[in-house]
Coordinates of C-alpha atoms and ligand atoms in Angstrom, one line a residue:
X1 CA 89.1 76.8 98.3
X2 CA 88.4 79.2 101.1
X3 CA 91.3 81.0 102.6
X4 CA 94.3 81.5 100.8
X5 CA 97.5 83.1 102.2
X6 CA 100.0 84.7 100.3
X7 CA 103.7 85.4 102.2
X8 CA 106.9 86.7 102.0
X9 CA 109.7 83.3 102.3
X10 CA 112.7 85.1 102.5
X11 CA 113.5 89.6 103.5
X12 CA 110.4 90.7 101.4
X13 CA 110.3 92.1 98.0
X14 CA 110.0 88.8 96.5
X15 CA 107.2 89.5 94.3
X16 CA 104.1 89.1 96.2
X17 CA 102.2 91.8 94.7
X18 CA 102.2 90.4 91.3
X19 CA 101.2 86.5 92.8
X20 CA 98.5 88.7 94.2
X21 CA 97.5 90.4 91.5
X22 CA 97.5 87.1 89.4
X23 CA 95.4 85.2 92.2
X24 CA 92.9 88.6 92.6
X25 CA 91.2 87.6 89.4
X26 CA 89.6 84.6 91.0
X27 CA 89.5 86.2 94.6
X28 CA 86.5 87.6 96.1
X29 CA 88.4 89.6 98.2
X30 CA 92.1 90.5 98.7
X31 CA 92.6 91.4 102.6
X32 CA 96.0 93.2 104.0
X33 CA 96.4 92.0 107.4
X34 CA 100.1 93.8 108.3
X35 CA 102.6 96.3 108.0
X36 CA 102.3 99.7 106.7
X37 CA 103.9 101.8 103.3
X38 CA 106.9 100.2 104.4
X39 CA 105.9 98.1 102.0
X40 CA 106.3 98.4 97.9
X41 CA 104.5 96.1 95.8
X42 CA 104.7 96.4 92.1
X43 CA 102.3 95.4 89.5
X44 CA 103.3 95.5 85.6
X45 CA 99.9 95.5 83.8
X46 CA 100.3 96.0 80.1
X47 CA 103.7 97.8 80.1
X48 CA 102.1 99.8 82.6
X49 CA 103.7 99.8 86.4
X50 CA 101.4 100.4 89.2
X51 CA 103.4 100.9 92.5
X52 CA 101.4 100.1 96.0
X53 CA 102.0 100.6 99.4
X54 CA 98.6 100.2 101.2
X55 CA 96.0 99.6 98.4
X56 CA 95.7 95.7 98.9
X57 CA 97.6 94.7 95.5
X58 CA 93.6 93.2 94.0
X59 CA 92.8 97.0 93.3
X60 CA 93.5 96.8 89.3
X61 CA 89.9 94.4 89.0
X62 CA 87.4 96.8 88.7
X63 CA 85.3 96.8 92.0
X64 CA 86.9 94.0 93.5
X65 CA 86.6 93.8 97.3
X66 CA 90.3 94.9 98.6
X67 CA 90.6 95.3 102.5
X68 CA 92.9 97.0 104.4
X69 CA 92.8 94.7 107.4
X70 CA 92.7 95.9 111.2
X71 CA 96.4 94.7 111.6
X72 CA 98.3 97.2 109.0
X73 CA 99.2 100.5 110.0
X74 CA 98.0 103.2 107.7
X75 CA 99.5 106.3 107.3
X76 CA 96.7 108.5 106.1
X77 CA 98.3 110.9 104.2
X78 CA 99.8 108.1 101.9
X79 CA 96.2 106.4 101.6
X80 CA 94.9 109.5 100.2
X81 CA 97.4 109.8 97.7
X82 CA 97.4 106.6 96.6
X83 CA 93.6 106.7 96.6
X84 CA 94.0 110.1 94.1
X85 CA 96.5 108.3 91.8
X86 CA 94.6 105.4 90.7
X87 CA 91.1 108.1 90.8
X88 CA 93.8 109.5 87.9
X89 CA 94.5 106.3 86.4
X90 CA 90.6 105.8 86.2
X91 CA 91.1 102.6 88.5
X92 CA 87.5 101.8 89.6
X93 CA 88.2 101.6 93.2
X94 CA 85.0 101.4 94.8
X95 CA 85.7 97.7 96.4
X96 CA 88.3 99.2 98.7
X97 CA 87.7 99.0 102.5
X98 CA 89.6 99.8 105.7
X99 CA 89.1 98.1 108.8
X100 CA 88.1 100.9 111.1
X101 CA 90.5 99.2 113.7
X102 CA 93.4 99.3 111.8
X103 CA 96.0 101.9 113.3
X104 CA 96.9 105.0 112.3
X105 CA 100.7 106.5 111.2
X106 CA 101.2 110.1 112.8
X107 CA 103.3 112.8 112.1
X108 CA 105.2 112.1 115.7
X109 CA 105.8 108.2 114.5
X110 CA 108.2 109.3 111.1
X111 CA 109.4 111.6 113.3
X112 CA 110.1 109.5 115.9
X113 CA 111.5 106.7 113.4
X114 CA 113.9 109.2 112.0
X115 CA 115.2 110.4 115.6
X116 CA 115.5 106.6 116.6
X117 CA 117.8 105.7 113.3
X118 CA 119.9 108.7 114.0
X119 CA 120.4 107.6 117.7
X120 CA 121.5 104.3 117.1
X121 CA 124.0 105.3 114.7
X122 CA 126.3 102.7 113.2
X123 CA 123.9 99.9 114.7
X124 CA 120.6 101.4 112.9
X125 CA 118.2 99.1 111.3
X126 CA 117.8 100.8 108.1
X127 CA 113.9 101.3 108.4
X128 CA 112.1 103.0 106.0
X129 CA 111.5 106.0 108.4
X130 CA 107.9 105.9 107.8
X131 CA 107.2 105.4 111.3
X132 CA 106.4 101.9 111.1
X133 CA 107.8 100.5 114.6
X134 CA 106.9 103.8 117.0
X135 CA 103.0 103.0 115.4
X136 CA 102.9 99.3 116.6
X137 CA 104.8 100.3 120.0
X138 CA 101.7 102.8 120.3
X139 CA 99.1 100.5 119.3
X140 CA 101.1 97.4 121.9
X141 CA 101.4 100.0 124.5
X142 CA 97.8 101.2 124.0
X143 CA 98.3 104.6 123.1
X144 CA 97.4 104.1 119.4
X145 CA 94.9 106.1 117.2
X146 CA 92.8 104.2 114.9
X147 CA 90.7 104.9 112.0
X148 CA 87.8 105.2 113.6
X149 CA 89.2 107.7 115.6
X150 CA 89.2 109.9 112.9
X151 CA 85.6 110.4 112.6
X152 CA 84.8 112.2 116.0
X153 CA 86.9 115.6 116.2
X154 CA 86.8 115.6 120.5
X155 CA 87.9 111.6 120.3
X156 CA 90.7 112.6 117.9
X157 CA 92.4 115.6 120.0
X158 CA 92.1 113.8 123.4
X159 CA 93.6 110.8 121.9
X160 CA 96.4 112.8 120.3
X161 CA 96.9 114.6 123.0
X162 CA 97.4 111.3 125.4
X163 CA 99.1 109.8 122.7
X164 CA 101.9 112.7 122.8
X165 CA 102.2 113.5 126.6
X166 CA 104.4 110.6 127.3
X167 CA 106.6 111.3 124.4
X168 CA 107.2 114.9 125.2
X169 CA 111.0 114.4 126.1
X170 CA 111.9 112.8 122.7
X171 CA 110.0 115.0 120.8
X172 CA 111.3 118.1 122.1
X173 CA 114.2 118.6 119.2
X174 CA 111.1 118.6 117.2
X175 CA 109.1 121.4 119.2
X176 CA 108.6 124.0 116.5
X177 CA 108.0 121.6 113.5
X178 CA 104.2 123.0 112.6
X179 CA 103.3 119.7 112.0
X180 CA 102.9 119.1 115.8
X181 CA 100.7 121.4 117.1
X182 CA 98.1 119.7 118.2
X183 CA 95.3 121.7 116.8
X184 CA 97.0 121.3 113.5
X185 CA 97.4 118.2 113.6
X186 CA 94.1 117.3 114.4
X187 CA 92.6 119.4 111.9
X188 CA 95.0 117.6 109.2
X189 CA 93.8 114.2 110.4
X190 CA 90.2 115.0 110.7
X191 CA 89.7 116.4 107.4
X192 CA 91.8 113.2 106.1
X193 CA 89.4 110.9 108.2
X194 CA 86.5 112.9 106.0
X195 CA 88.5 112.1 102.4
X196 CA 88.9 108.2 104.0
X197 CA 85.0 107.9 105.3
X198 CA 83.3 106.5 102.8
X199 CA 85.7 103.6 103.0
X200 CA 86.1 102.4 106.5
X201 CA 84.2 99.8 107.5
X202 CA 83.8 96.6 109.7
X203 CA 86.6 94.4 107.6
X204 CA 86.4 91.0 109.4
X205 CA 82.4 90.2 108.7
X206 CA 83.5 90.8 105.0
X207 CA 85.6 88.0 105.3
X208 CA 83.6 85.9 107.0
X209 CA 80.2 86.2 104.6
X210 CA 82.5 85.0 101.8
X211 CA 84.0 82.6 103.5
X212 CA 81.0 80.8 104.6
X213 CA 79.6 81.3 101.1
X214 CA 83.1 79.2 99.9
X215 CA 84.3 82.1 97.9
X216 CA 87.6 83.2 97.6
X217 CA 89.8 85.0 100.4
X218 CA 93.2 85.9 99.7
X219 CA 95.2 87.1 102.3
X220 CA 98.3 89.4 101.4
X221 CA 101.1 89.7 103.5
X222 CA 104.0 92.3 103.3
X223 CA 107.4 92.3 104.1
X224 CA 109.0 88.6 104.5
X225 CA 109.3 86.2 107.3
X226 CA 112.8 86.8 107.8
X227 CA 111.8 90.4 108.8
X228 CA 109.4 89.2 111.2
X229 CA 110.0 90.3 114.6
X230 CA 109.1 87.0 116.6
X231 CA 110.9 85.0 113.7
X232 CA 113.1 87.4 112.2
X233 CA 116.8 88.6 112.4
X234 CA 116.0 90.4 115.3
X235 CA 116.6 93.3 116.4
X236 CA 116.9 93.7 112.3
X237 CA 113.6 93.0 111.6
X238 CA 110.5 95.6 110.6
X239 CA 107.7 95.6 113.6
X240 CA 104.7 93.6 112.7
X241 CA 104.2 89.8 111.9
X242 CA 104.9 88.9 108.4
X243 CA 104.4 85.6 108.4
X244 CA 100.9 83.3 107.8
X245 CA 99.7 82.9 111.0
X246 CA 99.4 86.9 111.9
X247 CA 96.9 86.2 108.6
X248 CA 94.3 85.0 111.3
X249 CA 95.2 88.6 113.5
X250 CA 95.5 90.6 111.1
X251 CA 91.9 90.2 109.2
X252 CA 89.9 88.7 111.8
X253 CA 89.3 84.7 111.0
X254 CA 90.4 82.0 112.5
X255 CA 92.9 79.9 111.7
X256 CA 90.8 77.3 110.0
X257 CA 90.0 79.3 107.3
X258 CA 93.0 79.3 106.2
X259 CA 93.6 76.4 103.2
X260 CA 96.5 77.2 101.7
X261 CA 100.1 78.9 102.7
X262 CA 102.1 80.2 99.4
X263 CA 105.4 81.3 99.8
X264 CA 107.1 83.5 97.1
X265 CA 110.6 83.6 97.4
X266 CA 113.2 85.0 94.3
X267 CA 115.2 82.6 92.7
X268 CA 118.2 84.2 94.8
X269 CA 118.2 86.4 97.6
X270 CA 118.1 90.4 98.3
X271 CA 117.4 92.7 101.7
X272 CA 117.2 95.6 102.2
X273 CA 118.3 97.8 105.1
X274 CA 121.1 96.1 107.5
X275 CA 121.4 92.9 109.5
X276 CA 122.9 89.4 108.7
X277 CA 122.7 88.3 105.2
X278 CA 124.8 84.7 105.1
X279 CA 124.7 84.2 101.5
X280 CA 125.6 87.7 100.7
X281 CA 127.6 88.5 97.0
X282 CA 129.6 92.0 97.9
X283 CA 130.8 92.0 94.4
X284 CA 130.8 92.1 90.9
X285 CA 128.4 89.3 90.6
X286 CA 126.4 91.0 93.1
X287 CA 126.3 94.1 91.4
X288 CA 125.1 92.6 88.3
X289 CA 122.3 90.4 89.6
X290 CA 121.0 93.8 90.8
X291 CA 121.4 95.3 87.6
X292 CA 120.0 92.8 85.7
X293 CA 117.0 92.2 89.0
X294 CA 117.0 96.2 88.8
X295 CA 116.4 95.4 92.8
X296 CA 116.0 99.3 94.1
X297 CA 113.7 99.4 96.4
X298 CA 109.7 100.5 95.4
X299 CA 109.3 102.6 98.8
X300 CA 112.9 104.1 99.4
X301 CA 114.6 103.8 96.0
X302 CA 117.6 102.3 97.9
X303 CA 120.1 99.5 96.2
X304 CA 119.2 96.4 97.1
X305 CA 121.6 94.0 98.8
X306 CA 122.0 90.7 97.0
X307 CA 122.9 87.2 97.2
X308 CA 122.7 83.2 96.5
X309 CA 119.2 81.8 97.2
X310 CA 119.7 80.6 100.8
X311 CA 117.8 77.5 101.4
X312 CA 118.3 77.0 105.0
X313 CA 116.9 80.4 105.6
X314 CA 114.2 79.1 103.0
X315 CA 113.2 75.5 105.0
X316 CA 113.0 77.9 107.7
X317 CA 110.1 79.9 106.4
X318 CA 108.9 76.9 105.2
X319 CA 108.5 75.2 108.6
X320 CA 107.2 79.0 110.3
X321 CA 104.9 79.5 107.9
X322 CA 103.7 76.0 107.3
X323 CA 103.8 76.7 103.3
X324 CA 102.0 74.2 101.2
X325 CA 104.0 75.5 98.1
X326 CA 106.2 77.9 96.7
X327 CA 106.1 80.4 94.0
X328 CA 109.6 81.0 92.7
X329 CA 110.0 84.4 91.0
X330 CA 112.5 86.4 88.9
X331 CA 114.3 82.8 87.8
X332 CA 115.2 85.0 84.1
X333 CA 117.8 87.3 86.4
X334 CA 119.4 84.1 86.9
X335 CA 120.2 83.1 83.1
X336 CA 123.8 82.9 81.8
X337 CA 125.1 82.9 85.7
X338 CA 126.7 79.5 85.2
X339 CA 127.6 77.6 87.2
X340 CA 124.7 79.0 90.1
X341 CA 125.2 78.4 94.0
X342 CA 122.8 77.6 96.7
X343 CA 123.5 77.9 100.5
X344 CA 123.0 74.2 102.4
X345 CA 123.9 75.3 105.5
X346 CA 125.8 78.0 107.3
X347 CA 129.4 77.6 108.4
X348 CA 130.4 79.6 111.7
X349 CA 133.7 80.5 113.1
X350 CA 136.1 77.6 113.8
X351 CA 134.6 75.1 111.5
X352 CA 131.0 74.9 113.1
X353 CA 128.0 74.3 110.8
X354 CA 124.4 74.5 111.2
X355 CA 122.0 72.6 109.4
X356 CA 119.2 74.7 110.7
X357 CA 118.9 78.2 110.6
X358 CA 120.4 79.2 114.0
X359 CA 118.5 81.3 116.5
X360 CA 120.9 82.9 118.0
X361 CA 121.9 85.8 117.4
X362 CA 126.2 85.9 117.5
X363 CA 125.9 83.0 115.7
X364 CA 123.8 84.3 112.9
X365 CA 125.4 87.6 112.6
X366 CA 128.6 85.4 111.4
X367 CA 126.8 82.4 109.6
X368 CA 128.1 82.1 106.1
X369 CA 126.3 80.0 103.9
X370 CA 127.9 76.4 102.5
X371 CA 127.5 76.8 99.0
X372 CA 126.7 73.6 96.3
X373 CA 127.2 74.7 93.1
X374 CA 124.5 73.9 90.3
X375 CA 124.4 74.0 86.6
X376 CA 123.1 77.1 85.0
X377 CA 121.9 78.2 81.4
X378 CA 121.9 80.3 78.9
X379 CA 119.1 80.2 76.9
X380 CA 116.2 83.5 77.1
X381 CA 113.6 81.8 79.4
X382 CA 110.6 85.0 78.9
X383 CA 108.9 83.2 76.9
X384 CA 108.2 79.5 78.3
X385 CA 105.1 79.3 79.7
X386 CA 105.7 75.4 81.2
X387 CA 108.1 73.9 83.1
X388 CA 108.5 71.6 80.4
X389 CA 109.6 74.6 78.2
X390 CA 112.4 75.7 80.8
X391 CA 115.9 74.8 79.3
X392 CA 116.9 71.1 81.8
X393 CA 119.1 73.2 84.6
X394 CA 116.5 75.6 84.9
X395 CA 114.2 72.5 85.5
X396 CA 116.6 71.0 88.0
X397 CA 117.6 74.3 89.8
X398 CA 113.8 74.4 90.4
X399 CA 113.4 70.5 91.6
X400 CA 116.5 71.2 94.0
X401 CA 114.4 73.8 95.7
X402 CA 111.6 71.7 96.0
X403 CA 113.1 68.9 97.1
X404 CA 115.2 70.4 99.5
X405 CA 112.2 72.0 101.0
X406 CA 109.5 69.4 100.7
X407 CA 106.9 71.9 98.9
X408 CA 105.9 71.7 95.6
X409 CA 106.9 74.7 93.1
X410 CA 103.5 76.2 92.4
X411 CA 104.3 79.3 89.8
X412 CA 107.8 80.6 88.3
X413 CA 108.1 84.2 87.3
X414 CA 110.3 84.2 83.9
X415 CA 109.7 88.4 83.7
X416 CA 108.1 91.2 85.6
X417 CA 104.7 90.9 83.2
X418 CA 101.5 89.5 84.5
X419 CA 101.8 86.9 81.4
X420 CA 105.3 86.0 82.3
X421 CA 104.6 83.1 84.5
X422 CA 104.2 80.0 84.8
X423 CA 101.6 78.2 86.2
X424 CA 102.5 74.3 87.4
X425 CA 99.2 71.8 88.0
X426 CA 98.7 72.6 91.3
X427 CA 98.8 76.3 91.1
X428 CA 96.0 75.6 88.1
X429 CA 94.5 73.5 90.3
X430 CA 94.1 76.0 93.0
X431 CA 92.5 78.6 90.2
X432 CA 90.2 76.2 88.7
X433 CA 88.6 75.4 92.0
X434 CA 88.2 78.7 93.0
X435 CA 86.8 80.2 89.8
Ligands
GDP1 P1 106.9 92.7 96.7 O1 107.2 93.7 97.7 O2 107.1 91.3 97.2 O3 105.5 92.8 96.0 O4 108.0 92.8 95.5 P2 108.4 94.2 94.8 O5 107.4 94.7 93.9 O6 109.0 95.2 95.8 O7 109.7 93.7 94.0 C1 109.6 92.7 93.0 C2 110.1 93.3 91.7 O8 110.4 92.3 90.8 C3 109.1 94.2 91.0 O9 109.7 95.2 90.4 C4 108.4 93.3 90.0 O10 107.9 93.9 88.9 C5 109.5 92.4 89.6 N1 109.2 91.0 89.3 C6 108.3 90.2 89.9 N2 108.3 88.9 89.3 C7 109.3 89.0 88.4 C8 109.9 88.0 87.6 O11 109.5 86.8 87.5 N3 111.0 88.4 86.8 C9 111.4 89.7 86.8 N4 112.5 90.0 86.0 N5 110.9 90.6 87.6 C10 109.9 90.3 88.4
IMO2 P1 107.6 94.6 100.9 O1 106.2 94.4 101.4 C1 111.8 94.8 101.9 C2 112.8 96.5 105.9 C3 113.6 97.8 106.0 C4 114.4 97.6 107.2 C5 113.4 96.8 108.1 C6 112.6 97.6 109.1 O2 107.7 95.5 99.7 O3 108.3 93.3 100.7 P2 110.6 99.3 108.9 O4 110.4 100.6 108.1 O5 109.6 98.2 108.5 O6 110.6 99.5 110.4 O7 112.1 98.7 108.5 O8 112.5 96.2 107.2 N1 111.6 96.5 105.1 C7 111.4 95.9 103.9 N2 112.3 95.3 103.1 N3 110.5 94.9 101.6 C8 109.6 95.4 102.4 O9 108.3 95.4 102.1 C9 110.1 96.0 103.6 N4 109.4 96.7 104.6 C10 110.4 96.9 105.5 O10 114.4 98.0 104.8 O11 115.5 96.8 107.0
MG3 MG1 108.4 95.4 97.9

């Protein structure tokens, strides 16, 4: 059971850090491969919460091989403090590497984010504004400054330097900020390149030793494929490639190491930040699913918008990603919502519907999703640790999904614990072959 991929199914913040967390026990290594501390993925580990943005989501193992892969953009800074944290925590974190090619977030990238949000006005994405997108258009346009960079002083100012030239117009509001002298900028980075040293290293060779040894690869993704900004709701979409096959890119192995593609999607829907939503619940309902979900974002603290599990958006993801199973999370939020609705399909203006997710972009913006209704329940489902032990509509609201989607269900989250999941055959399956 080589290569394992673990991916957003729906606008991220599905739950992948704790499937990671739970898979990281068996994994010989838990690899990154995209995005930056846009992301927030949350671990609850004995009552305790444990909140990441770069650290690969495997950290809590002791010594367990966690790699920041070449294809995530790091923003030092954040790195260093998320190093110190867990150092505080008394995390043994001496399996972490960082892919000396992965790219690096400067202080003219938030900058820049902030300054593009506030330019588009009414029509802004809603990024995180931690300089996610300027990084990648640095790093696509060739301008980018890596992590290697940061351990040769001369390397580091020249590249800063070429890397700010062209942006001199934009920047200008920003002239006196301290932050963008060049010489203190280069100082910050270089002595933050001297904290991160004894952790960069050659990522992709790690992954291949232990995959040719048959151990264990994990591959964590952030963000979700419908942020993904080949597959995405484009323009509304983060920067980077959150679905599996940017897995391959991101880390450095082919793509037949890859054995299995787990989706996790919620057991409704959320996004954050703007863009189409077709199965959004502006209401009461809404409201309390977020209560309930407490879906607030882990990197911006910002509410959560919320809706009906749309599963044409969902056989999407399925078919782009190539999922081999699903893990459904945060089916307790659901209890006593009776009856439940599902979107089909998506019905447009002037009685059009789509079966399949539409890919362009008018047409999307006013899809609304055709919804079936389905029996809910009542009963407090924390504590089943089976399927079997699932009230029967929570059983048949879960063979809907996987019917409709031709996956199997492969874990169900019934609370945000590490113990409060259930693992189906084939998940178990999966862990007994890799242990
Ligand atoms: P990620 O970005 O995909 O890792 O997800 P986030 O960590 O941003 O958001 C998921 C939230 O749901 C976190 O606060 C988790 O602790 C929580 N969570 C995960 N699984 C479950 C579940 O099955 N039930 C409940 N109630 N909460 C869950
Ligand atoms: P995890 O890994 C949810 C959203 C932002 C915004 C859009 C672009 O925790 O699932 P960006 O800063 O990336 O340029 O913002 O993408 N976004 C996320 N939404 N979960 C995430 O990560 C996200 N990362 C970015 O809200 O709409
Ligand atoms: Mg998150």
């Amino acid at each position: 059971m080589p290569g394992l991929v673990v991916v957003g199914a729906q606008w991220g913040d599905e739950g992948k850090g704790k499937v990671v967390d739970l898979l990281a026990e068996q994994a010989d290594l838990v690899v990154r491969f995209q995005g930056g501390n846009n992301a927030g993925h949350t671990i609850v580990r004995d009552g305790e919460v444990y909140k990441f943005h770069l650290v690969p989501s495997g950290i809590l193992y002791p010594g367990k091989l966690c790699a920041i892969g070449n294809g995530v953009v790091v923003d030092p800074k954040v790195l260093t403090s998320e190093i110190d944290d867990l150092r505080r925590r008394r995390i043994d974190i001496s399996g972490l590497r960082i892919s000396a090619n992965s790219h690096l977030i400067m202080p003219y990238h938030r900058l820049l984010d902030q300054a593009g949000e506030a330019k588009l006005g009414k029509l802004q994405i809603g990024t995180t504004r931690r300089g996610i997108g300027p990084c990648y258009s640095d790093k696509a346009a060739r301008l980018g400054i890596r992590m290697q960079d940061l351990l040769d002083e001369k390397i580091l100012r020249k590249k800063i330097y070429a890397a700010m030239e062209p942006k001199r117009l934009t920047l200008r509001p920003f002239a006196k900020d301290p932050e963008l002298d060049l010489h203190t900028m280069t100082e910050e980075y270089r002595i933050l390149g001297h904290r991160l040293e004894p952790y960069i290293a050659d990522t992709a060779p790690i992954a291949w030793r232990i995959l040719d040894e048959g151990g264990l690869v994990v591959f964590e993704g952030a963000q979700g494929t419908m942020l993904d900004i080949d597959h995405g709701t484009y323009p509304f979409v983060t920067s980077s490639n959150p679905v599996a096959g940017s897995a391959c890119v991101g880390a450095g192995v082919g793509p037949r190491s890859i054995d299995e593609v787990w989706g996790v999607a919620k057991a409704y829907a959320t996004r954050v930040g703007a863009g189409p939503f077709p199965t959004e619940l502006d209401d009461e309902l809404g409201e309390a699913i977020r209560g309930v979900g407490g879906e607030f974002g882990t990197t911006t603290g910002r509410a959560r918008r919320t809706g009906w599990l749309d599963l044409v958006a969902l056989r999407y993801a399925t078919r782009v990603n190539g999922l081999t199973g699903l893990v459904v999370t945060k089916l307790d939020v659901l209890t006593g919502i009776d009856p439940l609705h599902v979107a089909v399909r998506y019905l447009g203006p002037e009685g059009a519907t789509f079966e399949e997710f539409p890919y362009h972009q008018s047409i999307l913006h006013k899809a609304r999703g055709d919804l079936i209704e389905l029996p809910g329940w009542h009963e407090n489902i924390s504590g089943c640790r089976s399927i079997d032990e699932l009230p029967r509509n929570a059983q048949s609201y879960l063979e809907y999904i996987s019917d409709f989607l031709g996956i199997p269900i492969l874990m169900v989250g019934v609370g945000p614990g590490r113990d409060e999941m259930i693992w189906t055959r084939a998940a178990e399956r999966v862990r007994a072959a890799a242990a």
